[in-house]
Amino acid sequence: MNAFAMSTPGHVNPGLWRHPDNRSQDHTDIEYWTSLAKTSEAGKFHGLFLADMLGIYDFYKGPDNIIQVLAGGAQFPHTDPLFSTLDHLSKGRVGWNIVTSYLESAARNFGLDTQIPHNERYEIASEYLDVVYKLWEESWRDDAIVNDPIRRQFTDPERVRRIDHHGKKFSVAGPFSVQPSPQRTPFIFQAGTSTAGKKFAAKHAEAMFIPGMEPHIVRKSVDDIRALVSEEGRDPQNIKLLLGMLVIVDETDELAQAKYEEYLSNSDQEGSLALFGGWTGADLDKYTDDEDFAFSGPGAIQSIIDSWSATIPGGKGIKWTKTRIAKELALGGPHPKAIGSPETVADLLEHWVEVGDVDGFNLSYAVSPGGFEDMIKWLFPELKKRQVFGADYAIPQGTTREQYLTDGKGSRLR
Amino acid sequence: MNAFAMSTPGHVNPGLWRHPDNRSQDHTDIEYWTSLAKTSEAGKFHGLFLADMLGIYDFYKGPDNIIQVLAGGAQFPHTDPLFSTLDHLSKGRVGWNIVTSYLESAARNFGLDTQIPHNERYEIASEYLDVVYKLWEESWRDDAIVNDPIRRQFTDPERVRRIDHHGKKFSVAGPFSVQPSPQRTPFIFQAGTSTAGKKFAAKHAEAMFIPGMEPHIVRKSVDDIRALVSEEGRDPQNIKLLLGMLVIVDETDELAQAKYEEYLSNSDQEGSLALFGGWTGADLDKYTDDEDFAFSGPGAIQSIIDSWSATIPGGKGIKWTKTRIAKELALGGPHPKAIGSPETVADLLEHWVEVGDVDGFNLSYAVSPGGFEDMIKWLFPELKKRQVFGADYAIPQGTTREQYLTDGKGSRLR
């Protein structure tokens, strides 16, 4: 025995959204689904069988006329396209980090022999975003769902339109099949600081995940990005720049350092060099362990080693063999490390904000969830004491976008 | 402040899966994620930033050598491909109903001007299944995850292989990036009883969602399907055939009938005819409401009307105008209706099992969740009393496949 349902107001019963006992019009609410799942399971149904649909029933009176589908809620709108459904079910707490892919092995998983050239990937991504903006922002008016038993309209047909996108890479008719979610477009991150990447971010990103080892060098990149954002007619402070950073924190510098050494003893040199190969396009297996990459080897890694040499105590004297490189990458990868007492780590983060003009951090860990628990236990109280880190979320129940860009009352920050 | 993580044993810390405090190797467990989300939120992190990857880091020593990635758990395996991730997180309670799509409007949402021809859709689906079987069933051995700190191997590289599929429509290298989930392949349904559909189902489906109004006519289709399953070398009783059915049940026949009439007053004729257009390819808007489709109009709907005429009391005398057709479709769509007391509905279901040789039902509703609550309250106790419906699931904690195909002890039924 299956319960046969669909995430839509009118599955095989158009109009019944008008009945006072019906709740299928709450299909975007996670509580409706968890409640139905619990009821079905307790009642000994064997399964919940969910129908879905990739288009709209526009054959009757169609294809130009979809009034009857929208008014009756006849399998439309529904949920399914990933981000909008998650945005509904999470009440607007979804972000999307856009990366145009860089692994050759990924290309070979998607029908290609080799990766699409770098700049062309960004062109495709740009058209893809045009399509999803049309679907998410331009296909439905805010007031399209009227849910009006008197007019017998679930959706007002005057307030929904097709997008009819016909581009170089994509053709999509619409209308979008999901009703507007709390954020409509998920909060958009971008990672990648190539020229094409920065240009893409200046146009699309609300936040960027940026790399870098030295605050004054990252500052140049940050200034570049904010200038490009200005050129797009946007407030340059309204793109949030997050630095990747490894944090290992404990009560004292000595305890944190000891923890770091213990974690390091569990790390995996070969695995780290495999990740490094993907990030840089440099296969260090082709070299002996005598090779000092500060002076020879692939150019792609010289600037990384320069940053390490400049930021690690005694860095200039280090012989940068592949074993030494692997050690530097072993925990946290290519991001800077903040290892020490709450005061030491807080000082370092504040220095990054001040000199690098970054807005926040993507904090990584050696062990999970222990690494995050340590940050919460040791680091966050210190930042709170210094009044540089809010005691609470801006809006505890707010959307991701509100968390990042508003002051807690819905106004844009800065 | 974001917590930066990835659903993989070794995100930017290959080898740390060996550390006793690390739990990131539990990335396929929903409890790990809900616990981390709760900890992060309580600790005032603003977000959980999740990395993902479409390939494997096979540049270092590569591309033929991935030992170092597998041993270190260096961003591999991870979760992401939809079905396997859901199968992990739900502990194996995922089914997949394969439909090759039939709406023109769906084609126009995916870059096409019109639908791919029917039989070609099944050819594409067949190759698609070949690909996912290779990924889900043939890329990983059951014992591939060794999680062995002594050998310093998270995954044993000898027990994972690429699939290197190069077909007519798809090229996928692999290896599959998700470790084997409880069911590996989700429990496979198929819906569609065309000649191509039955052939596809006989090869691939473990269950079918079948239509039909009259048990003795459905029986012919059921016999056909079981014969085709036999021809594929499979046990013909080991494909489970589920009939779609609307149930409206209450204490007495009169109460159930009154409920039906009340629901019907909320239904939407235009919405029902829109769905009917998509299902049959017949746009009834082109006809007046005098037209009797039992005698004229599109041939596609004659057999449907014949079934209704045969099964509805006084059906032969009904004038099948579009309004009358819409009324018949209004609740439950094209499936048969079981409206009445627990005894009446149970009798009808038993009759379908006996005469139609169906194995189960996909039960639909007029209002949700009320319709399912009524089935649980009125119908299921009656079926239990008759000893034709289990008091409990076969295996309360079992996978979907175990629910359908085994006797509760892991043995195949029948």
PDB file of N, CA, C and O in Angstrom, chain B residues 216-255:
ATOM      1  N   HIS B 216     -10.687  -7.716 -15.074  1.00  0.00           N
ATOM      2  CA  HIS B 216     -10.434  -8.824 -16.016  1.00  0.00           C
ATOM      3  C   HIS B 216      -9.655  -8.328 -17.237  1.00  0.00           C
ATOM      4  O   HIS B 216      -8.943  -9.105 -17.883  1.00  0.00           O
ATOM      5  N   ILE B 217      -9.769  -7.024 -17.541  1.00  0.00           N
ATOM      6  CA  ILE B 217      -8.970  -6.489 -18.658  1.00  0.00           C
ATOM      7  C   ILE B 217      -7.535  -6.229 -18.207  1.00  0.00           C
ATOM      8  O   ILE B 217      -6.573  -6.556 -18.905  1.00  0.00           O
ATOM      9  N   VAL B 218      -7.404  -5.703 -16.986  1.00  0.00           N
ATOM     10  CA  VAL B 218      -6.055  -5.497 -16.442  1.00  0.00           C
ATOM     11  C   VAL B 218      -5.333  -6.830 -16.326  1.00  0.00           C
ATOM     12  O   VAL B 218      -4.115  -6.913 -16.546  1.00  0.00           O
ATOM     13  N   ARG B 219      -6.074  -7.878 -16.012  1.00  0.00           N
ATOM     14  CA  ARG B 219      -5.460  -9.195 -15.869  1.00  0.00           C
ATOM     15  C   ARG B 219      -4.694  -9.600 -17.125  1.00  0.00           C
ATOM     16  O   ARG B 219      -3.603 -10.180 -17.054  1.00  0.00           O
ATOM     17  N   LYS B 220      -5.267  -9.270 -18.300  1.00  0.00           N
ATOM     18  CA  LYS B 220      -4.565  -9.590 -19.557  1.00  0.00           C
ATOM     19  C   LYS B 220      -3.225  -8.873 -19.623  1.00  0.00           C
ATOM     20  O   LYS B 220      -2.202  -9.441 -20.026  1.00  0.00           O
ATOM     21  N   SER B 221      -3.240  -7.593 -19.228  1.00  0.00           N
ATOM     22  CA  SER B 221      -2.012  -6.808 -19.238  1.00  0.00           C
ATOM     23  C   SER B 221      -1.011  -7.356 -18.217  1.00  0.00           C
ATOM     24  O   SER B 221       0.191  -7.477 -18.488  1.00  0.00           O
ATOM     25  N   VAL B 222      -1.528  -7.737 -17.050  1.00  0.00           N
ATOM     26  CA  VAL B 222      -0.671  -8.309 -16.007  1.00  0.00           C
ATOM     27  C   VAL B 222      -0.040  -9.613 -16.498  1.00  0.00           C
ATOM     28  O   VAL B 222       1.161  -9.859 -16.322  1.00  0.00           O
ATOM     29  N   ASP B 223      -0.842 -10.459 -17.122  1.00  0.00           N
ATOM     30  CA  ASP B 223      -0.315 -11.724 -17.659  1.00  0.00           C
ATOM     31  C   ASP B 223       0.770 -11.454 -18.714  1.00  0.00           C
ATOM     32  O   ASP B 223       1.806 -12.123 -18.733  1.00  0.00           O
ATOM     33  N   ASP B 224       0.505 -10.478 -19.585  1.00  0.00           N
ATOM     34  CA  ASP B 224       1.503 -10.067 -20.591  1.00  0.00           C
ATOM     35  C   ASP B 224       2.828  -9.683 -19.942  1.00  0.00           C
ATOM     36  O   ASP B 224       3.895 -10.114 -20.370  1.00  0.00           O
ATOM     37  N   ILE B 225       2.713  -8.827 -18.924  1.00  0.00           N
ATOM     38  CA  ILE B 225       3.927  -8.314 -18.276  1.00  0.00           C
ATOM     39  C   ILE B 225       4.693  -9.452 -17.611  1.00  0.00           C
ATOM     40  O   ILE B 225       5.897  -9.590 -17.785  1.00  0.00           O
ATOM     41  N   ARG B 226       3.974 -10.304 -16.904  1.00  0.00           N
ATOM     42  CA  ARG B 226       4.667 -11.403 -16.214  1.00  0.00           C
ATOM     43  C   ARG B 226       5.319 -12.358 -17.227  1.00  0.00           C
ATOM     44  O   ARG B 226       6.393 -12.897 -16.979  1.00  0.00           O
ATOM     45  N   ALA B 227       4.671 -12.519 -18.384  1.00  0.00           N
ATOM     46  CA  ALA B 227       5.273 -13.372 -19.418  1.00  0.00           C
ATOM     47  C   ALA B 227       6.562 -12.738 -19.959  1.00  0.00           C
ATOM     48  O   ALA B 227       7.572 -13.424 -20.151  1.00  0.00           O
ATOM     49  N   LEU B 228       6.526 -11.434 -20.185  1.00  0.00           N
ATOM     50  CA  LEU B 228       7.735 -10.743 -20.662  1.00  0.00           C
ATOM     51  C   LEU B 228       8.853 -10.803 -19.621  1.00  0.00           C
ATOM     52  O   LEU B 228      10.031 -10.953 -19.965  1.00  0.00           O
ATOM     53  N   VAL B 229       8.478 -10.711 -18.347  1.00  0.00           N
ATOM     54  CA  VAL B 229       9.469 -10.814 -17.268  1.00  0.00           C
ATOM     55  C   VAL B 229      10.108 -12.201 -17.279  1.00  0.00           C
ATOM     56  O   VAL B 229      11.328 -12.346 -17.137  1.00  0.00           O
ATOM     57  N   SER B 230       9.291 -13.209 -17.493  1.00  0.00           N
ATOM     58  CA  SER B 230       9.811 -14.579 -17.609  1.00  0.00           C
ATOM     59  C   SER B 230      10.796 -14.700 -18.754  1.00  0.00           C
ATOM     60  O   SER B 230      11.851 -15.326 -18.635  1.00  0.00           O
ATOM     61  N   GLU B 231      10.429 -14.100 -19.903  1.00  0.00           N
ATOM     62  CA  GLU B 231      11.315 -14.157 -21.072  1.00  0.00           C
ATOM     63  C   GLU B 231      12.683 -13.543 -20.789  1.00  0.00           C
ATOM     64  O   GLU B 231      13.676 -13.909 -21.410  1.00  0.00           O
ATOM     65  N   GLU B 232      12.713 -12.592 -19.827  1.00  0.00           N
ATOM     66  CA  GLU B 232      13.990 -11.980 -19.432  1.00  0.00           C
ATOM     67  C   GLU B 232      14.743 -12.852 -18.423  1.00  0.00           C
ATOM     68  O   GLU B 232      15.793 -12.468 -17.920  1.00  0.00           O
ATOM     69  N   GLY B 233      14.172 -14.025 -18.122  1.00  0.00           N
ATOM     70  CA  GLY B 233      14.834 -14.929 -17.182  1.00  0.00           C
ATOM     71  C   GLY B 233      14.599 -14.580 -15.724  1.00  0.00           C
ATOM     72  O   GLY B 233      15.306 -15.038 -14.834  1.00  0.00           O
ATOM     73  N   ARG B 234      13.581 -13.765 -15.481  1.00  0.00           N
ATOM     74  CA  ARG B 234      13.293 -13.360 -14.100  1.00  0.00           C
ATOM     75  C   ARG B 234      12.047 -14.095 -13.596  1.00  0.00           C
ATOM     76  O   ARG B 234      11.209 -14.523 -14.377  1.00  0.00           O
ATOM     77  N   ASP B 235      11.922 -14.204 -12.262  1.00  0.00           N
ATOM     78  CA  ASP B 235      10.714 -14.769 -11.657  1.00  0.00           C
ATOM     79  C   ASP B 235       9.551 -13.817 -11.919  1.00  0.00           C
ATOM     80  O   ASP B 235       9.573 -12.663 -11.476  1.00  0.00           O
ATOM     81  N   PRO B 236       8.513 -14.290 -12.626  1.00  0.00           N
ATOM     82  CA  PRO B 236       7.408 -13.400 -13.005  1.00  0.00           C
ATOM     83  C   PRO B 236       6.624 -12.869 -11.810  1.00  0.00           C
ATOM     84  O   PRO B 236       5.901 -11.886 -11.955  1.00  0.00           O
ATOM     85  N   GLN B 237       6.731 -13.528 -10.650  1.00  0.00           N
ATOM     86  CA  GLN B 237       6.052 -13.013  -9.460  1.00  0.00           C
ATOM     87  C   GLN B 237       6.900 -11.982  -8.732  1.00  0.00           C
ATOM     88  O   GLN B 237       6.462 -11.386  -7.755  1.00  0.00           O
ATOM     89  N   ASN B 238       8.112 -11.793  -9.214  1.00  0.00           N
ATOM     90  CA  ASN B 238       9.015 -10.890  -8.511  1.00  0.00           C
ATOM     91  C   ASN B 238       9.002  -9.477  -9.062  1.00  0.00           C
ATOM     92  O   ASN B 238       9.854  -8.664  -8.752  1.00  0.00           O
ATOM     93  N   ILE B 239       8.044  -9.182  -9.929  1.00  0.00           N
ATOM     94  CA  ILE B 239       7.773  -7.794 -10.287  1.00  0.00           C
ATOM     95  C   ILE B 239       6.429  -7.457  -9.642  1.00  0.00           C
ATOM     96  O   ILE B 239       5.458  -8.196  -9.791  1.00  0.00           O
ATOM     97  N   LYS B 240       6.416  -6.397  -8.864  1.00  0.00           N
ATOM     98  CA  LYS B 240       5.207  -6.056  -8.110  1.00  0.00           C
ATOM     99  C   LYS B 240       4.381  -5.046  -8.901  1.00  0.00           C
ATOM    100  O   LYS B 240       4.888  -3.996  -9.290  1.00  0.00           O
ATOM    101  N   LEU B 241       3.121  -5.375  -9.134  1.00  0.00           N
ATOM    102  CA  LEU B 241       2.253  -4.548  -9.964  1.00  0.00           C
ATOM    103  C   LEU B 241       1.260  -3.798  -9.087  1.00  0.00           C
ATOM    104  O   LEU B 241       0.453  -4.413  -8.376  1.00  0.00           O
ATOM    105  N   LEU B 242       1.366  -2.479  -9.126  1.00  0.00           N
ATOM    106  CA  LEU B 242       0.528  -1.633  -8.269  1.00  0.00           C
ATOM    107  C   LEU B 242      -0.483  -0.873  -9.111  1.00  0.00           C
ATOM    108  O   LEU B 242      -0.114  -0.171 -10.063  1.00  0.00           O
ATOM    109  N   LEU B 243      -1.739  -0.995  -8.731  1.00  0.00           N
ATOM    110  CA  LEU B 243      -2.809  -0.300  -9.427  1.00  0.00           C
ATOM    111  C   LEU B 243      -3.074   1.050  -8.766  1.00  0.00           C
ATOM    112  O   LEU B 243      -3.117   1.143  -7.538  1.00  0.00           O
ATOM    113  N   GLY B 244      -3.241   2.084  -9.602  1.00  0.00           N
ATOM    114  CA  GLY B 244      -3.659   3.383  -9.074  1.00  0.00           C
ATOM    115  C   GLY B 244      -5.129   3.348  -8.723  1.00  0.00           C
ATOM    116  O   GLY B 244      -5.937   2.809  -9.483  1.00  0.00           O
ATOM    117  N   MET B 245      -5.511   3.887  -7.572  1.00  0.00           N
ATOM    118  CA  MET B 245      -6.921   3.876  -7.165  1.00  0.00           C
ATOM    119  C   MET B 245      -7.224   5.026  -6.208  1.00  0.00           C
ATOM    120  O   MET B 245      -6.427   5.344  -5.335  1.00  0.00           O
ATOM    121  N   LEU B 246      -8.390   5.643  -6.432  1.00  0.00           N
ATOM    122  CA  LEU B 246      -8.876   6.656  -5.485  1.00  0.00           C
ATOM    123  C   LEU B 246      -9.693   5.961  -4.411  1.00  0.00           C
ATOM    124  O   LEU B 246     -10.582   5.159  -4.730  1.00  0.00           O
ATOM    125  N   VAL B 247      -9.411   6.262  -3.150  1.00  0.00           N
ATOM    126  CA  VAL B 247     -10.208   5.706  -2.054  1.00  0.00           C
ATOM    127  C   VAL B 247     -10.870   6.851  -1.277  1.00  0.00           C
ATOM    128  O   VAL B 247     -10.203   7.798  -0.866  1.00  0.00           O
ATOM    129  N   ILE B 248     -12.188   6.755  -1.140  1.00  0.00           N
ATOM    130  CA  ILE B 248     -12.916   7.630  -0.204  1.00  0.00           C
ATOM    131  C   ILE B 248     -13.719   6.708   0.698  1.00  0.00           C
ATOM    132  O   ILE B 248     -14.637   6.014   0.255  1.00  0.00           O
ATOM    133  N   VAL B 249     -13.321   6.655   1.956  1.00  0.00           N
ATOM    134  CA  VAL B 249     -13.879   5.658   2.871  1.00  0.00           C
ATOM    135  C   VAL B 249     -14.371   6.356   4.134  1.00  0.00           C
ATOM    136  O   VAL B 249     -13.789   7.339   4.587  1.00  0.00           O
ATOM    137  N   ASP B 250     -15.488   5.850   4.636  1.00  0.00           N
ATOM    138  CA  ASP B 250     -16.009   6.346   5.911  1.00  0.00           C
ATOM    139  C   ASP B 250     -16.764   5.198   6.581  1.00  0.00           C
ATOM    140  O   ASP B 250     -16.792   4.093   6.052  1.00  0.00           O
ATOM    141  N   GLU B 251     -17.411   5.485   7.698  1.00  0.00           N
ATOM    142  CA  GLU B 251     -18.016   4.416   8.489  1.00  0.00           C
ATOM    143  C   GLU B 251     -19.044   3.610   7.683  1.00  0.00           C
ATOM    144  O   GLU B 251     -19.115   2.397   7.802  1.00  0.00           O
ATOM    145  N   THR B 252     -19.842   4.328   6.861  1.00  0.00           N
ATOM    146  CA  THR B 252     -20.869   3.638   6.067  1.00  0.00           C
ATOM    147  C   THR B 252     -20.755   4.059   4.602  1.00  0.00           C
ATOM    148  O   THR B 252     -20.138   5.077   4.278  1.00  0.00           O
ATOM    149  N   ASP B 253     -21.393   3.288   3.737  1.00  0.00           N
ATOM    150  CA  ASP B 253     -21.445   3.650   2.322  1.00  0.00           C
ATOM    151  C   ASP B 253     -22.039   5.041   2.130  1.00  0.00           C
ATOM    152  O   ASP B 253     -21.545   5.835   1.325  1.00  0.00           O
ATOM    153  N   GLU B 254     -23.103   5.327   2.906  1.00  0.00           N
ATOM    154  CA  GLU B 254     -23.794   6.611   2.752  1.00  0.00           C
ATOM    155  C   GLU B 254     -22.873   7.778   3.122  1.00  0.00           C
ATOM    156  O   GLU B 254     -22.834   8.786   2.420  1.00  0.00           O
ATOM    157  N   LEU B 255     -22.170   7.629   4.240  1.00  0.00           N
ATOM    158  CA  LEU B 255     -21.264   8.708   4.663  1.00  0.00           C
ATOM    159  C   LEU B 255     -20.151   8.918   3.647  1.00  0.00           C
ATOM    160  O   LEU B 255     -19.765  10.049   3.347  1.00  0.00           O
TER     161      LEU B 255
END
